[in-house]
Structure formats: C-alpha cells, structure tokens
PDB file of C-alpha atoms in Angstrom:
ATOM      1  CA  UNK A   9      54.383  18.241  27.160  1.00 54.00           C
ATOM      2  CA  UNK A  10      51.462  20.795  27.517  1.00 57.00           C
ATOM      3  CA  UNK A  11      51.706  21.233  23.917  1.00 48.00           C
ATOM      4  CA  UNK A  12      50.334  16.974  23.797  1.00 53.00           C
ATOM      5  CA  UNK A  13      48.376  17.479  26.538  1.00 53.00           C
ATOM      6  CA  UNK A  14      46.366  20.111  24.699  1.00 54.00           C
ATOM      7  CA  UNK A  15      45.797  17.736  21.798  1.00 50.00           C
ATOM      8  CA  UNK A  16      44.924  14.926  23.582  1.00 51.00           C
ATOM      9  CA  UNK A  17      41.980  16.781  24.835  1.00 50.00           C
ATOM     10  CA  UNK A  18      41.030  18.654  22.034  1.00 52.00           C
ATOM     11  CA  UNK A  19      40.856  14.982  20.433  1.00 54.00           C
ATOM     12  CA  UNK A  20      38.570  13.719  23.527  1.00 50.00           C
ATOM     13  CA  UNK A  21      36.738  16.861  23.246  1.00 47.00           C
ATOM     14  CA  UNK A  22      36.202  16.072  19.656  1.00 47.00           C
ATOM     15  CA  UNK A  23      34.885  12.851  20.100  1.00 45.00           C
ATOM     16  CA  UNK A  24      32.887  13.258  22.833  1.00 43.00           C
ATOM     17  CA  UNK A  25      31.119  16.204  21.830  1.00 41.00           C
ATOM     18  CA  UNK A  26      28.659  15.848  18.705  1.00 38.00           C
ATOM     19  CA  UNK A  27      29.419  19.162  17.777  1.00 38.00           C
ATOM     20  CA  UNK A  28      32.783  19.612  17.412  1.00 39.00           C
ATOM     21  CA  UNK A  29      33.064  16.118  15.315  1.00 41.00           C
ATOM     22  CA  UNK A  30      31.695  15.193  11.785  1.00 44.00           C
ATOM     23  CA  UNK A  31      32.331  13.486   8.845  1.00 44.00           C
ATOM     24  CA  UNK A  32      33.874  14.861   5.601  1.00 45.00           C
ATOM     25  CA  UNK A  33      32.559  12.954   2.355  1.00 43.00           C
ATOM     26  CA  UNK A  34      35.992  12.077   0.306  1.00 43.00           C
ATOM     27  CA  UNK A  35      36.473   9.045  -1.866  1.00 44.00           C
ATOM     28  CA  UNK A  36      37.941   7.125   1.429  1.00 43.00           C
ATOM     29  CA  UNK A  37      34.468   7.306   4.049  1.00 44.00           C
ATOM     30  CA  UNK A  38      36.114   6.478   6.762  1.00 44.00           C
ATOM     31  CA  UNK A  39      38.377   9.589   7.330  1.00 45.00           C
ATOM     32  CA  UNK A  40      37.064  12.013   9.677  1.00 46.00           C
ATOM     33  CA  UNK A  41      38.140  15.919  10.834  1.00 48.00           C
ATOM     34  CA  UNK A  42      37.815  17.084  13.890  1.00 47.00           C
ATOM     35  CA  UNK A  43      36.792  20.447  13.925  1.00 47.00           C
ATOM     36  CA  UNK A  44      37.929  23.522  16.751  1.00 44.00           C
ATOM     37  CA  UNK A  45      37.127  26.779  16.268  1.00 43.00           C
ATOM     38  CA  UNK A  46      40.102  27.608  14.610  1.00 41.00           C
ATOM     39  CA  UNK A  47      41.475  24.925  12.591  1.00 43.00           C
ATOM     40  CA  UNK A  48      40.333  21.097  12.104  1.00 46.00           C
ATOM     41  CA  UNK A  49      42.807  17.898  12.535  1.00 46.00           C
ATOM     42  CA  UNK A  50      42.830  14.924   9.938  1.00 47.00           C
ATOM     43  CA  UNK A  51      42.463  11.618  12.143  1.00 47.00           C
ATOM     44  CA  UNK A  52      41.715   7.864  11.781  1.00 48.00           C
ATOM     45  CA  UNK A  53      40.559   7.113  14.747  1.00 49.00           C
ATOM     46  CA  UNK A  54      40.037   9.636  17.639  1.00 50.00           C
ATOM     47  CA  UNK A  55      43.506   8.630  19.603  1.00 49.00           C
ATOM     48  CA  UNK A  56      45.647   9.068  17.185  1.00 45.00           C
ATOM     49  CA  UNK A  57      46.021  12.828  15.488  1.00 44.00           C
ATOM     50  CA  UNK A  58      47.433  13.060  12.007  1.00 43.00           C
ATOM     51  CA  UNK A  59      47.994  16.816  11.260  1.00 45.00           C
ATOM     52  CA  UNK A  60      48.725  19.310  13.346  1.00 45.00           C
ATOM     53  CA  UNK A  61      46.309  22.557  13.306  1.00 47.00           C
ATOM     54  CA  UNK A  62      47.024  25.659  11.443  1.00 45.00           C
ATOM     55  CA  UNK A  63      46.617  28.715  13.619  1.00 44.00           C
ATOM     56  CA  UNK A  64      46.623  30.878  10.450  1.00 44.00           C
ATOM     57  CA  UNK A  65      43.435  29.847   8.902  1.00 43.00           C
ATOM     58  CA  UNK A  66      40.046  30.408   9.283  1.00 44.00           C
ATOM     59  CA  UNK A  67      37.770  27.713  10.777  1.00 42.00           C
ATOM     60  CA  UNK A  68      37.395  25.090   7.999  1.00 46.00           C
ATOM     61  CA  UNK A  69      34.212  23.405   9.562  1.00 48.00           C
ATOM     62  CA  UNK A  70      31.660  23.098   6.774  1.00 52.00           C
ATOM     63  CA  UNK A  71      28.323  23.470   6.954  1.00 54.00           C
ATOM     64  CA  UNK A  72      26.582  20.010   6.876  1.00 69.00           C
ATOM     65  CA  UNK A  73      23.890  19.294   3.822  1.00 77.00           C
ATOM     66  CA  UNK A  74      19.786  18.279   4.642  1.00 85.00           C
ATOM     67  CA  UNK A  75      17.983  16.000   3.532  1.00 87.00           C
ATOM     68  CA  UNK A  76      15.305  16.843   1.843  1.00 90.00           C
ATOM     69  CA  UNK A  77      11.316  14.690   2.845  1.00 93.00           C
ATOM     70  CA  UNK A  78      11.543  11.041   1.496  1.00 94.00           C
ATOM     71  CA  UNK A  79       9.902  10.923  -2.244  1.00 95.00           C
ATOM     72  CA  UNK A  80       6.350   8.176  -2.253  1.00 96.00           C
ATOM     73  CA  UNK A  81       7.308   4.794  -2.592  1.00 95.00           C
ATOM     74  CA  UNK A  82       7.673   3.318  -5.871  1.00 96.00           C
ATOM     75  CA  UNK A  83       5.162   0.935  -7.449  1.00 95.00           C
ATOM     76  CA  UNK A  84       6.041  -2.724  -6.798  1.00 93.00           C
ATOM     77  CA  UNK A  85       7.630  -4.655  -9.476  1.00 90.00           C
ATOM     78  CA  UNK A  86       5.932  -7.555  -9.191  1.00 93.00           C
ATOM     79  CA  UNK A  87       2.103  -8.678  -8.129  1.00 92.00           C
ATOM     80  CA  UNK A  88       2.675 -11.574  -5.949  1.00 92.00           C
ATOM     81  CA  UNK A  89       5.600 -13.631  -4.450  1.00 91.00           C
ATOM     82  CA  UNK A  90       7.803 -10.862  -3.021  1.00 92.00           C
ATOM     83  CA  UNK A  91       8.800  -7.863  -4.682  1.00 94.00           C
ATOM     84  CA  UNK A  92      10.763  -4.708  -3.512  1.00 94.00           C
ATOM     85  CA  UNK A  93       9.634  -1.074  -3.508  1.00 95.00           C
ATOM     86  CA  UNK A  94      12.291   2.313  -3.383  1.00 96.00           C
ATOM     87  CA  UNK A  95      12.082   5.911  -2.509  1.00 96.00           C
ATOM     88  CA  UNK A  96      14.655   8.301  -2.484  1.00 95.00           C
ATOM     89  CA  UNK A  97      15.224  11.598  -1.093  1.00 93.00           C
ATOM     90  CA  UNK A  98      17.907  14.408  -1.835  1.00 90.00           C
ATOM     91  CA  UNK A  99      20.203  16.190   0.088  1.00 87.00           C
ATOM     92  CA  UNK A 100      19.591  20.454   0.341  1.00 84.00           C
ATOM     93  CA  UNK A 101      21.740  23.040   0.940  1.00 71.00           C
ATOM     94  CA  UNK A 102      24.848  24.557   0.236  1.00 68.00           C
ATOM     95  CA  UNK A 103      26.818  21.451   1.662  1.00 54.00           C
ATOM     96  CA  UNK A 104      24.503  19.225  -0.442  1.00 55.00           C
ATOM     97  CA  UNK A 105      27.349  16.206  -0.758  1.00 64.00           C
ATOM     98  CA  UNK A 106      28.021  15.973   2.428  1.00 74.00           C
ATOM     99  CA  UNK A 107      24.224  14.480   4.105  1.00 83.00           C
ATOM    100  CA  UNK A 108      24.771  11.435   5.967  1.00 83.00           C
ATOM    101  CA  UNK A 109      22.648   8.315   5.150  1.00 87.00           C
ATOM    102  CA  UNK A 110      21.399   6.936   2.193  1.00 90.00           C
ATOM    103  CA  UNK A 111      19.803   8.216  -0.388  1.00 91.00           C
ATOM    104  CA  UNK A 112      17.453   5.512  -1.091  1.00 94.00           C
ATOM    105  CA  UNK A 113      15.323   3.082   1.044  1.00 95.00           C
ATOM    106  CA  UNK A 114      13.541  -0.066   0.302  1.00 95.00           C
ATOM    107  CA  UNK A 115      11.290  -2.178   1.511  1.00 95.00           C
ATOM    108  CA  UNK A 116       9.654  -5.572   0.428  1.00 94.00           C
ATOM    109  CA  UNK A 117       6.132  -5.782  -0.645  1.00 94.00           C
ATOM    110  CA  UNK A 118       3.538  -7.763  -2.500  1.00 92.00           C
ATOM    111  CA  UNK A 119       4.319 -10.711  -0.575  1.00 92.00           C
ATOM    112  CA  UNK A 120       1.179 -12.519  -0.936  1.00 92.00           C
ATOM    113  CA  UNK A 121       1.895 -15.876  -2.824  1.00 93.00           C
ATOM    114  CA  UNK A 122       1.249 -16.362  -6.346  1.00 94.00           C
ATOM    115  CA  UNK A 123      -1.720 -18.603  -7.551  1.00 94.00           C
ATOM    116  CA  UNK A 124      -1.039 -21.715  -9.380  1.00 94.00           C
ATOM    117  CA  UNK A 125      -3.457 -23.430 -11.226  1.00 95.00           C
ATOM    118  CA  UNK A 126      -3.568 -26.891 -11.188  1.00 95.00           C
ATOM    119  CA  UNK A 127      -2.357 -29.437 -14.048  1.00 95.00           C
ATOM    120  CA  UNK A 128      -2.859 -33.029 -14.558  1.00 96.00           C
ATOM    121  CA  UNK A 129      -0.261 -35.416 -14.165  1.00 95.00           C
ATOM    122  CA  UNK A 130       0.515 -38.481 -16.190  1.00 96.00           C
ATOM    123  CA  UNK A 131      -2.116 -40.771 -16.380  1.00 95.00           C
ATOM    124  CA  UNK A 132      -0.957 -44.561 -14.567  1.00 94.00           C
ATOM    125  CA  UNK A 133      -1.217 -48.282 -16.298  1.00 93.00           C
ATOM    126  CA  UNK A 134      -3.904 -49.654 -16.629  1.00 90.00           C
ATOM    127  CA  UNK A 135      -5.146 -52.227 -13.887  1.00 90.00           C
ATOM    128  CA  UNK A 136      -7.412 -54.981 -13.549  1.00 86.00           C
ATOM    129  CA  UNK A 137     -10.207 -54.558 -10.837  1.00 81.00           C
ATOM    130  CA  UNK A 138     -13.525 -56.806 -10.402  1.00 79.00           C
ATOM    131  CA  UNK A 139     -17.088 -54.460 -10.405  1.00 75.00           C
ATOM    132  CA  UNK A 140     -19.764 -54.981  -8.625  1.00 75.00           C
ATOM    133  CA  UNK A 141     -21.347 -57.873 -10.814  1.00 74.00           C
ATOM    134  CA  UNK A 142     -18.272 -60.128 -10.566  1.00 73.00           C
ATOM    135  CA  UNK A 143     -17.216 -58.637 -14.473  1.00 77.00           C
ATOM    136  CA  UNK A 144     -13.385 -57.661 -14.834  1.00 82.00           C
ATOM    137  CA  UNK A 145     -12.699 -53.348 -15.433  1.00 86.00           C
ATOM    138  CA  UNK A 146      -9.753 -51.897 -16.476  1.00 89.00           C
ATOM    139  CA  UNK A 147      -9.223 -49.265 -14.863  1.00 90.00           C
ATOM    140  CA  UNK A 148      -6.422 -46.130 -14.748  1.00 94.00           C
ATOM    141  CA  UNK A 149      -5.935 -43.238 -12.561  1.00 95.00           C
ATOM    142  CA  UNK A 150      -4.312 -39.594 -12.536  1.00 96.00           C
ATOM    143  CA  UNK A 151      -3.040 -37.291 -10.071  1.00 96.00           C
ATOM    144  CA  UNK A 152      -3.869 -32.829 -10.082  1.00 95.00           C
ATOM    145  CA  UNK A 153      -0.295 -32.789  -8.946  1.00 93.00           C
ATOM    146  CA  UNK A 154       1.800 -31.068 -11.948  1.00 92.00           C
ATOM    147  CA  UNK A 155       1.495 -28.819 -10.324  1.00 94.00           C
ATOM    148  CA  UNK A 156      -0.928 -28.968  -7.623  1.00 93.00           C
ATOM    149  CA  UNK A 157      -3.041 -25.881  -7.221  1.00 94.00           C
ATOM    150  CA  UNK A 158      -1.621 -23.476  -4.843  1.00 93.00           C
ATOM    151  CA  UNK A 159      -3.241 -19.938  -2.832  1.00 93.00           C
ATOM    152  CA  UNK A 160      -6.122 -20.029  -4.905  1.00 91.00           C
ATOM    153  CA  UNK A 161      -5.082 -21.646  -8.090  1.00 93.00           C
ATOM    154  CA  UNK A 162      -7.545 -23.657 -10.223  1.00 94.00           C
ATOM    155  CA  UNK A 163      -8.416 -27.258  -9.627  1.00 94.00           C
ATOM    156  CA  UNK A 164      -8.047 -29.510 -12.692  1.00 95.00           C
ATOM    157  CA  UNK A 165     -10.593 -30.617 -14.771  1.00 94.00           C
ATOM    158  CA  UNK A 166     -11.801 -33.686 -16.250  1.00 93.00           C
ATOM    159  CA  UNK A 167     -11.619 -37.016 -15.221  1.00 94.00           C
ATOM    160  CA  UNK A 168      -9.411 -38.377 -12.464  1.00 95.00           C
ATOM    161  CA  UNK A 169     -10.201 -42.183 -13.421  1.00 94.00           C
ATOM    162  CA  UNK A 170     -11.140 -43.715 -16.383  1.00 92.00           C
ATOM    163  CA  UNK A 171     -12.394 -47.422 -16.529  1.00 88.00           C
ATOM    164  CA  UNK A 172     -13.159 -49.753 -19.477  1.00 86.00           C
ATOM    165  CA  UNK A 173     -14.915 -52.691 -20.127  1.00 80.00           C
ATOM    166  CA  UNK A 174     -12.677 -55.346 -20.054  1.00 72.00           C
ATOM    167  CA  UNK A 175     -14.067 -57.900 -22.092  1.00 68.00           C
ATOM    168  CA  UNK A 176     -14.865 -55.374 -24.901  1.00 60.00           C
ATOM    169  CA  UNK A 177     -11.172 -54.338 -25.124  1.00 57.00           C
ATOM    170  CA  UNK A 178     -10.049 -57.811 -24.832  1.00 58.00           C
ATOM    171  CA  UNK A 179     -11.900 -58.455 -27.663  1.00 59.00           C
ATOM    172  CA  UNK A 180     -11.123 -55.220 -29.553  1.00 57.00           C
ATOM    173  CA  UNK A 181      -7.256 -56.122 -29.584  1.00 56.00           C
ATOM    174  CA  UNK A 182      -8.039 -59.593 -30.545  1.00 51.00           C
ATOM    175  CA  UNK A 183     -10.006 -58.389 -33.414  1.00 48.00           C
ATOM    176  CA  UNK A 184      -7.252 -56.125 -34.445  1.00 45.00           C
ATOM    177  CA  UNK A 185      -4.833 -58.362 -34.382  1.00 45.00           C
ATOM    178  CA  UNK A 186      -6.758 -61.259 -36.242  1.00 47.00           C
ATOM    179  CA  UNK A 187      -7.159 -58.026 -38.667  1.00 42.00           C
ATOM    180  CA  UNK A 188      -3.252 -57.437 -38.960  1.00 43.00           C
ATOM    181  CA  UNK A 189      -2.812 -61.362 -40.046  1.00 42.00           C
ATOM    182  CA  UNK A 190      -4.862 -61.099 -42.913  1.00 43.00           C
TER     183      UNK A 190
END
C-alpha cells in the first residue's frame, strides 16, 4: 500500500513539476519518462506508471539539447501573389536530438497581387446604327476584358469600336459578288 502510495506521488510530482518531467525523442513522440533522482519510469500518460524504477542505477535523466539563434529568412520564391519564406535553426549540445520544437519556421510573404495586363476580347457583329446626317454605319465593338487589367496591369490598346460606311460596304459586297458571276 505505501509502496503505491509512493508512486502515485512521485507520478504527480512528475507532472506537476517542470523539472522532474521531459520528453525523450524515440521513434514513438508521444512516450514520456519521468525522471527522480535515482531512476526514471516509462509512462503514457501521467496516471498510469509502466515500469517500475531501478534502485541500482544511476540517474538516467539526460541532459536536454539547445537550440541554437534562428538562421535569416530565406528569399521568397515568388514576386507577387503569395509566396512562403523558411529559416531554420539547429539544436547544440551534447543532447543535440533531443531539442523540442521545430526546426524550421515559415512564414508567407510577397503577398502583393500580381499585375495583369490587359487583352482584348473578341470583337462583336456588326450592327446597323444611323449617324448624325441620317446615313446608315456599321458599326462593331470590343471589350479589354480577356483579361481585364488587374493591380497595375496595362490597359489595352487600339480601338474599342470600329465603324464603316455602310453604303460603301454594301456596295463593295455587291461588287464582289457581281465579280464572282462572271
């Protein structure tokens, strides 16, 4: 009964006190030793105790690895439209595998939006529209929207409307086509 007693505690102890409690790096992260001055206990969660300690051994607490000052950040990989920047930073010291945290850090940058220059879309059929002096136009019309300029893209340019004389190429395809009989 005092024998339980005395591990319960020691288990609370270990929890509850930063110093007697750490981490030991192993392929499974999640296993931690508690550490007493004289021996350490295997345990997966503080309640429960897995191995009983060993009296006959030294103290098995390992000294704990630095880290070492974060390295500069790392160039961004792209100029505009979000890109992602790393540093790293190395753990010192004789228990150099066993730092806690990560090795490297990122952080977004460049996240400015990209320009787009505009383009011209397709141009529209040809309409019929009266001018001014009562004589018929044709007229067609396109759109700067393929793309549309975007965080200081170019605008398009040339013409956004073209018109014609109607009469002319009224008679232009009549011509032609009196041409094509003959």
């Amino acid at each position: 009964m005092i024998y339980s007693t005395i591990l319960v505690l020691l288990s609370c102890l270990a929890v509850y006190s930063r110093h007697y409690y750490g981490h030991y790096n192993t392929r499974a992260p999640y296993r931690r030793y508690i550490y007493s001055a004289r021996s350490y206990y295997y345990t997966r969660n503080p309640h429960t105790i897995w191995r009983i300690p060993n009296y006959n051994t030294r103290s098995t607490r390992r000294s704990r690895g630095q880290w070492g000052d974060w390295g500069s950040w790392s160039r961004c990989d792209v100029p505009c439209g979000g890109g992602v920047q790393t540093r790293d930073r190395t753990c010192l010291g004789e228990g150099s595998s066993e730092c806690y945290g990560r090795t490297e850090a990122k952080r977004r940058c460049n996240m400015v939006c990209c320009p787009v220059n505009g383009n011209w879309g397709l141009w529209s059929h040809w309409t019929t529209r009266r001018s001014h002096d009562y004589s018929y136009v044709l007229q067609r019309t396109r759109e700067c929207n393929y793309p549309e300029p975007r965080c200081n893209g170019q605008l398009c340019y040339g013409e956004k409307v073209q018109t014609q004389d109607y009469e002319r190429r009224f008679r232009s395809r009549t011509h032609l086509n009196q041409d094509d009989d003959k």
